[in-house]
mmCIF file of C-alpha atoms and ligand atoms in Angstrom:
data_model
loop_
_atom_site.group_PDB
_atom_site.id
_atom_site.type_symbol
_atom_site.label_atom_id
_atom_site.label_comp_id
_atom_site.label_asym_id
_atom_site.label_seq_id
_atom_site.Cartn_x
_atom_site.Cartn_y
_atom_site.Cartn_z
ATOM 1 C CA MET A 9 140.374 115.161 73.581
ATOM 2 C CA PRO A 10 142.847 112.367 74.493
ATOM 3 C CA PRO A 11 146.212 112.684 72.707
ATOM 4 C CA LEU A 12 146.360 110.889 69.366
ATOM 5 C CA LYS A 13 148.422 107.722 69.257
ATOM 6 C CA ASP A 14 150.858 107.187 66.367
ATOM 7 C CA ASN A 15 148.678 104.349 65.061
ATOM 8 C CA ASP A 16 145.572 106.586 65.027
ATOM 9 C CA ILE A 17 147.418 109.280 63.075
ATOM 10 C CA ARG A 18 148.802 106.677 60.677
ATOM 11 C CA GLY A 19 145.303 105.235 60.082
ATOM 12 C CA ILE A 20 143.700 108.622 59.465
ATOM 13 C CA MET A 21 146.510 109.715 57.161
ATOM 14 C CA THR A 22 146.436 106.468 55.225
ATOM 15 C CA ARG A 23 142.708 106.927 54.546
ATOM 16 C CA HIS A 24 143.286 110.515 53.387
ATOM 17 C CA LEU A 25 146.248 109.629 51.216
ATOM 18 C CA GLN A 26 144.246 106.796 49.651
ATOM 19 C CA THR A 27 141.425 109.249 48.906
ATOM 20 C CA ASP A 28 143.876 111.768 47.471
ATOM 21 C CA MET A 29 145.401 109.080 45.263
ATOM 22 C CA LEU A 30 141.949 108.012 44.074
ATOM 23 C CA LEU A 31 141.304 111.663 43.228
ATOM 24 C CA GLY A 32 144.483 111.710 41.191
ATOM 25 C CA VAL A 33 146.177 114.237 43.485
ATOM 26 C CA LYS A 34 149.965 114.170 43.140
ATOM 27 C CA LEU A 35 151.528 113.956 46.561
ATOM 28 C CA ALA A 36 154.738 115.555 47.743
ATOM 29 C CA PRO A 37 157.381 113.245 49.125
ATOM 30 C CA LEU A 38 156.738 112.962 52.857
ATOM 31 C CA ALA A 39 160.264 114.078 53.552
ATOM 32 C CA PRO A 40 162.832 116.121 51.634
ATOM 33 C CA PRO A 41 165.625 114.196 49.886
ATOM 34 C CA GLY A 42 168.112 112.796 52.344
ATOM 35 C CA ARG A 43 165.646 112.557 55.196
ATOM 36 C CA SER A 44 163.763 109.350 55.883
ATOM 37 C CA ALA A 45 159.989 109.473 55.345
ATOM 38 C CA GLY A 46 159.583 108.178 58.883
ATOM 39 C CA SER A 47 161.111 111.336 60.312
ATOM 40 C CA SER A 48 158.670 113.247 62.504
ATOM 41 C CA THR A 49 159.498 116.566 60.817
ATOM 42 C CA ALA A 50 158.714 118.107 57.419
ATOM 43 C CA LYS A 51 155.696 115.995 56.465
ATOM 44 C CA THR A 52 153.711 117.728 53.745
ATOM 45 C CA ALA A 53 150.321 116.330 52.770
ATOM 46 C CA SER A 54 149.589 118.311 49.635
ATOM 47 C CA VAL A 55 151.585 120.306 47.143
ATOM 48 C CA LYS A 56 151.348 123.188 44.686
ATOM 49 C CA SER A 57 150.195 120.785 41.968
ATOM 50 C CA ALA A 58 146.954 120.414 43.969
ATOM 51 C CA PRO A 59 145.918 124.040 44.601
ATOM 52 C CA HIS A 60 142.410 122.910 45.524
ATOM 53 C CA LEU A 61 143.746 121.314 48.749
ATOM 54 C CA SER A 62 145.280 123.052 51.780
ATOM 55 C CA GLN A 63 148.982 122.929 52.386
ATOM 56 C CA ILE A 64 148.952 121.283 55.775
ATOM 57 C CA SER A 65 151.153 118.891 57.700
ATOM 58 C CA ALA A 66 150.062 115.288 58.131
ATOM 59 C CA GLY A 67 149.764 115.720 61.898
ATOM 60 C CA ALA A 68 147.649 118.876 61.615
ATOM 61 C CA LEU A 69 145.348 117.186 59.108
ATOM 62 C CA ALA A 70 144.872 114.196 61.403
ATOM 63 C CA LYS A 71 144.123 116.509 64.332
ATOM 64 C CA ARG A 72 141.443 118.373 62.375
ATOM 65 C CA GLN A 73 139.796 115.095 61.350
ATOM 66 C CA GLU A 74 139.908 113.881 64.954
ATOM 67 C CA ALA A 75 138.457 117.175 66.261
ATOM 68 C CA LEU A 76 135.593 116.955 63.743
ATOM 69 C CA ASN A 77 134.912 113.324 64.696
ATOM 70 C CA ASP A 78 134.883 114.247 68.394
ATOM 71 C CA LEU A 79 132.493 117.154 67.808
ATOM 72 C CA ASP A 80 130.151 114.857 65.892
ATOM 73 C CA GLN A 81 130.289 111.861 68.235
ATOM 74 C CA GLN A 82 130.354 113.680 71.565
ATOM 75 C CA ASN A 83 128.127 116.678 70.817
ATOM 76 C CA VAL A 84 126.066 116.611 67.636
ATOM 77 C CA LYS A 85 124.965 112.954 67.588
ATOM 78 C CA VAL A 86 123.685 113.147 71.179
ATOM 79 C CA CYS A 87 122.315 116.712 71.007
ATOM 80 C CA ASN A 88 118.876 117.364 72.475
ATOM 81 C CA ASN A 89 119.153 121.149 72.763
ATOM 82 C CA CYS A 90 116.004 121.743 70.716
ATOM 83 C CA ASN A 91 112.856 119.807 69.839
ATOM 84 C CA LEU A 92 114.205 118.572 66.508
ATOM 85 C CA HIS A 93 115.919 115.658 68.267
ATOM 86 C CA GLN A 94 112.448 114.160 68.830
ATOM 87 C CA THR A 95 111.652 113.866 65.119
ATOM 88 C CA ARG A 96 115.041 113.223 63.501
ATOM 89 C CA THR A 97 116.144 109.827 62.187
ATOM 90 C CA ASN A 98 119.819 110.838 62.044
ATOM 91 C CA THR A 99 121.807 113.936 62.814
ATOM 92 C CA VAL A 100 123.588 115.325 59.744
ATOM 93 C CA PHE A 101 127.019 116.642 60.724
ATOM 94 C CA GLY A 102 128.264 117.323 57.189
ATOM 95 C CA GLN A 103 131.087 115.713 55.281
ATOM 96 C CA GLY A 104 134.182 116.428 53.239
ATOM 97 C CA HIS A 105 137.846 117.345 53.606
ATOM 98 C CA PRO A 106 138.854 118.249 57.192
ATOM 99 C CA ALA A 107 141.097 121.041 55.906
ATOM 100 C CA ALA A 108 138.954 122.141 52.970
ATOM 101 C CA ARG A 109 139.811 125.522 51.467
ATOM 102 C CA LEU A 110 136.129 125.920 50.632
ATOM 103 C CA VAL A 111 133.093 125.144 52.823
ATOM 104 C CA PHE A 112 129.486 125.171 51.571
ATOM 105 C CA VAL A 113 126.829 125.861 54.208
ATOM 106 C CA GLY A 114 123.197 125.051 53.464
ATOM 107 C CA GLU A 115 120.017 125.358 55.475
ATOM 108 C CA ALA A 116 119.010 122.042 57.042
ATOM 109 C CA PRO A 117 118.791 118.347 56.168
ATOM 110 C CA GLY A 118 115.824 117.229 54.057
ATOM 111 C CA ALA A 119 114.138 113.829 54.057
ATOM 112 C CA GLU A 120 116.922 111.969 52.228
ATOM 113 C CA GLU A 121 119.658 113.621 54.316
ATOM 114 C CA ASP A 122 117.781 112.696 57.513
ATOM 115 C CA ARG A 123 117.495 109.093 56.264
ATOM 116 C CA GLN A 124 121.177 108.752 55.303
ATOM 117 C CA GLY A 125 122.764 111.052 57.899
ATOM 118 C CA LEU A 126 124.623 112.875 55.094
ATOM 119 C CA ALA A 127 124.355 116.486 53.883
ATOM 120 C CA PHE A 128 123.060 117.338 50.403
ATOM 121 C CA VAL A 129 122.385 113.843 49.050
ATOM 122 C CA GLY A 130 118.864 114.507 47.678
ATOM 123 C CA ARG A 131 117.873 116.387 44.504
ATOM 124 C CA ALA A 132 119.323 119.700 45.676
ATOM 125 C CA GLY A 133 122.488 117.803 46.595
ATOM 126 C CA GLN A 134 122.790 116.425 43.075
ATOM 127 C CA LEU A 135 122.706 119.958 41.697
ATOM 128 C CA LEU A 136 125.237 121.074 44.329
ATOM 129 C CA THR A 137 127.547 118.272 43.152
ATOM 130 C CA LYS A 138 127.275 119.601 39.581
ATOM 131 C CA MET A 139 128.044 123.142 40.794
ATOM 132 C CA ILE A 140 131.135 121.901 42.673
ATOM 133 C CA GLU A 141 132.294 119.882 39.665
ATOM 134 C CA ALA A 142 131.767 122.892 37.382
ATOM 135 C CA MET A 143 134.289 124.654 39.631
ATOM 136 C CA GLY A 144 136.830 121.914 38.841
ATOM 137 C CA LEU A 145 136.482 120.415 42.329
ATOM 138 C CA THR A 146 134.992 117.269 43.838
ATOM 139 C CA ARG A 147 132.791 116.894 46.901
ATOM 140 C CA ASP A 148 135.695 115.194 48.716
ATOM 141 C CA GLU A 149 137.862 118.286 48.297
ATOM 142 C CA VAL A 150 135.388 120.695 49.908
ATOM 143 C CA PHE A 151 133.320 120.462 53.090
ATOM 144 C CA ILE A 152 129.508 120.506 52.935
ATOM 145 C CA CYS A 153 127.310 121.141 55.959
ATOM 146 C CA ASN A 154 124.219 122.984 57.164
ATOM 147 C CA ILE A 155 123.067 125.580 59.674
ATOM 148 C CA LEU A 156 120.885 122.929 61.348
ATOM 149 C CA LYS A 157 122.114 119.411 61.999
ATOM 150 C CA CYS A 158 118.594 117.937 62.278
ATOM 151 C CA ARG A 159 115.700 117.966 59.814
ATOM 152 C CA PRO A 160 112.798 120.315 60.593
ATOM 153 C CA PRO A 161 109.546 118.330 60.141
ATOM 154 C CA ASN A 162 108.092 118.673 56.612
ATOM 155 C CA ASN A 163 111.138 120.774 55.654
ATOM 156 C CA ARG A 164 109.686 123.861 57.326
ATOM 157 C CA ASP A 165 111.976 126.881 57.805
ATOM 158 C CA PRO A 166 114.394 126.635 60.741
ATOM 159 C CA ALA A 167 112.931 128.272 63.872
ATOM 160 C CA PRO A 168 115.021 130.987 65.586
ATOM 161 C CA ASP A 169 115.571 128.872 68.739
ATOM 162 C CA GLU A 170 116.790 125.947 66.578
ATOM 163 C CA VAL A 171 119.264 128.186 64.764
ATOM 164 C CA ILE A 172 120.536 129.595 68.063
ATOM 165 C CA SER A 173 121.001 126.128 69.614
ATOM 166 C CA CYS A 174 122.759 124.715 66.562
ATOM 167 C CA ARG A 175 125.005 127.677 65.691
ATOM 168 C CA PRO A 176 127.875 126.736 68.048
ATOM 169 C CA TYR A 177 128.334 123.436 66.175
ATOM 170 C CA LEU A 178 128.722 125.218 62.857
ATOM 171 C CA ASP A 179 131.049 127.824 64.343
ATOM 172 C CA LYS A 180 133.170 125.017 65.811
ATOM 173 C CA GLN A 181 133.271 123.149 62.488
ATOM 174 C CA LEU A 182 134.494 126.290 60.732
ATOM 175 C CA GLU A 183 137.020 126.962 63.496
ATOM 176 C CA ILE A 184 138.446 123.439 63.032
ATOM 177 C CA ILE A 185 138.438 123.357 59.211
ATOM 178 C CA LYS A 186 139.691 126.957 58.833
ATOM 179 C CA PRO A 187 138.434 127.394 55.258
ATOM 180 C CA GLU A 188 139.758 130.247 53.128
ATOM 181 C CA VAL A 189 136.272 130.859 51.711
ATOM 182 C CA ILE A 190 132.717 130.024 52.808
ATOM 183 C CA VAL A 191 129.768 129.826 50.412
ATOM 184 C CA ALA A 192 126.392 130.371 52.089
ATOM 185 C CA LEU A 193 123.671 128.597 50.113
ATOM 186 C CA GLY A 194 120.400 130.506 50.316
ATOM 187 C CA LYS A 195 118.774 132.964 52.672
ATOM 188 C CA PRO A 196 118.813 131.139 56.031
ATOM 189 C CA ALA A 197 122.516 130.255 55.729
ATOM 190 C CA ALA A 198 123.528 133.750 54.594
ATOM 191 C CA GLN A 199 121.362 135.542 57.176
ATOM 192 C CA THR A 200 122.560 133.314 60.015
ATOM 193 C CA LEU A 201 126.257 133.485 59.186
ATOM 194 C CA LEU A 202 126.180 137.244 58.597
ATOM 195 C CA ASN A 203 123.728 138.135 61.384
ATOM 196 C CA THR A 204 121.544 140.089 59.002
ATOM 197 C CA LYS A 205 117.938 140.211 57.833
ATOM 198 C CA ALA A 206 118.867 141.352 54.304
ATOM 199 C CA ALA A 207 117.378 139.451 51.344
ATOM 200 C CA ILE A 208 119.506 136.880 49.515
ATOM 201 C CA SER A 209 119.066 138.916 46.319
ATOM 202 C CA ALA A 210 120.808 141.827 48.047
ATOM 203 C CA LEU A 211 123.509 139.697 49.695
ATOM 204 C CA ARG A 212 124.517 137.397 46.840
ATOM 205 C CA GLY A 213 127.342 138.135 44.440
ATOM 206 C CA LYS A 214 129.240 140.287 46.954
ATOM 207 C CA TRP A 215 131.951 139.425 49.449
ATOM 208 C CA HIS A 216 131.088 139.564 53.143
ATOM 209 C CA ASP A 217 133.012 138.816 56.343
ATOM 210 C CA TYR A 218 132.132 135.812 58.486
ATOM 211 C CA TYR A 219 133.217 135.920 62.126
ATOM 212 C CA ILE A 220 132.876 133.031 64.566
ATOM 213 C CA SER A 221 129.669 133.659 66.579
ATOM 214 C CA GLY A 222 129.175 136.777 64.469
ATOM 215 C CA SER A 223 131.672 138.693 66.584
ATOM 216 C CA PRO A 224 134.760 140.448 65.152
ATOM 217 C CA LEU A 225 136.223 140.011 68.666
ATOM 218 C CA ALA A 226 136.248 136.233 68.158
ATOM 219 C CA GLY A 227 139.026 136.314 65.567
ATOM 220 C CA GLN A 228 139.937 136.898 61.952
ATOM 221 C CA ALA A 229 137.247 137.281 59.294
ATOM 222 C CA THR A 230 136.735 134.624 56.625
ATOM 223 C CA PRO A 231 135.479 135.822 53.216
ATOM 224 C CA LEU A 232 131.925 134.616 52.626
ATOM 225 C CA MET A 233 130.032 134.565 49.330
ATOM 226 C CA PRO A 234 126.247 134.115 49.536
ATOM 227 C CA THR A 235 124.572 132.550 46.531
ATOM 228 C CA PHE A 236 121.281 130.916 45.632
ATOM 229 C CA HIS A 237 120.371 127.600 47.261
ATOM 230 C CA PRO A 238 120.414 124.671 44.771
ATOM 231 C CA ALA A 239 116.779 123.880 45.713
ATOM 232 C CA TYR A 240 115.843 127.423 44.604
ATOM 233 C CA LEU A 241 117.799 126.902 41.372
ATOM 234 C CA LEU A 242 115.868 123.691 40.687
ATOM 235 C CA ARG A 243 112.665 125.746 40.851
ATOM 236 C CA ASN A 244 114.162 128.799 39.111
ATOM 237 C CA PRO A 245 116.755 127.656 36.552
ATOM 238 C CA ALA A 246 117.052 131.233 35.265
ATOM 239 C CA GLY A 247 119.053 131.996 38.448
ATOM 240 C CA LYS A 248 121.813 129.541 37.475
ATOM 241 C CA ALA A 249 123.801 132.119 35.489
ATOM 242 C CA ARG A 250 123.947 134.426 38.521
ATOM 243 C CA ALA A 251 124.916 131.527 40.802
ATOM 244 C CA TRP A 252 127.694 130.577 38.353
ATOM 245 C CA ALA A 253 128.946 134.183 38.373
ATOM 246 C CA ASP A 254 129.071 134.017 42.200
ATOM 247 C CA LEU A 255 131.019 130.742 42.092
ATOM 248 C CA GLN A 256 133.465 132.187 39.578
ATOM 249 C CA GLN A 257 134.257 134.933 42.103
ATOM 250 C CA VAL A 258 134.941 132.180 44.638
ATOM 251 C CA MET A 259 137.269 130.366 42.217
ATOM 252 C CA GLN A 260 139.099 133.613 41.534
ATOM 253 C CA LYS A 261 139.547 134.242 45.275
ATOM 254 C CA LEU A 262 140.972 130.712 45.698
ATOM 255 C CA GLY A 263 143.245 131.076 42.656
ATOM 256 C CA LEU A 264 141.496 128.218 40.843
ATOM 257 C CA PRO A 265 141.392 128.140 37.045
ATOM 258 C CA ILE A 266 138.025 129.253 35.672
ATOM 259 C CA PRO A 267 136.823 126.514 33.309
ATOM 260 C CA LYS A 268 134.911 127.499 30.196
ATOM 261 C CA ARG A 269 131.194 126.787 30.553
ATOM 262 C CA LYS A 270 129.985 123.855 28.466
HETATM 263 N N1 URA B 34 118.989 121.411 51.606
HETATM 264 C C1 URA B 34 119.880 121.880 52.497
HETATM 265 O O1 URA B 34 119.915 123.066 52.795
HETATM 266 N N2 URA B 34 120.716 121.023 53.043
HETATM 267 C C2 URA B 34 120.758 119.724 52.750
HETATM 268 O O2 URA B 34 121.601 118.999 53.305
HETATM 269 C C3 URA B 34 119.827 119.261 51.807
HETATM 270 C C4 URA B 34 118.955 120.106 51.237
#
């Protein structure tokens, strides 16, 4: 990746700060009293009053955004590692905060996601938005992506070779974002990220360890909570209470206030 120019960093930061302001996030002064905001040291992008966002320097935030953009533009958008590139309309990289404390991982894009090139924008996505908002968060404060970056025709289950070819992109996304918690939505996401064949009913509601590429040798574990996929919840609304209990565990782990259910 070529080194970032000051103007690039300024542009990326401005867009993020504008988003944060739109979200009503109170920002820390960019420099402590007595030091000019233009100083290259001590730039803090988010503060304790916004516990849903990472504490991260402006430069580090810009680098993560740039690394995600590079991965998308140079690898995912041009990927032809499996047959799904022949039938896709758009790749679906995923979207959200480049330093999100919480990442949701689903299965694969559906028809609407394939059309728009965005993750979880169809009916299941609308329910996911409600789940995120019930946690006191917005979609812009988390990151949302999938195991597969291309739609399997007729929404069939991901094939093993497709999961294997796509996995490095997801691992790289998680390595860049460095979330504190991952939520795996549904069986394919949970089984892939945990390298297991166990049923979602057995996995959900308990904490697991995610390792990049599934290998503890690859680095530190990230806590992962499997829960039901929103598409399953649309078909089986009785599962919503269990999904909400899973998400409350996630909020507790992140130190977020648990809102009363309406
Ligand atoms: N289902 C998923 O798993 N992912 C999407 O992006 C949309 C629906």
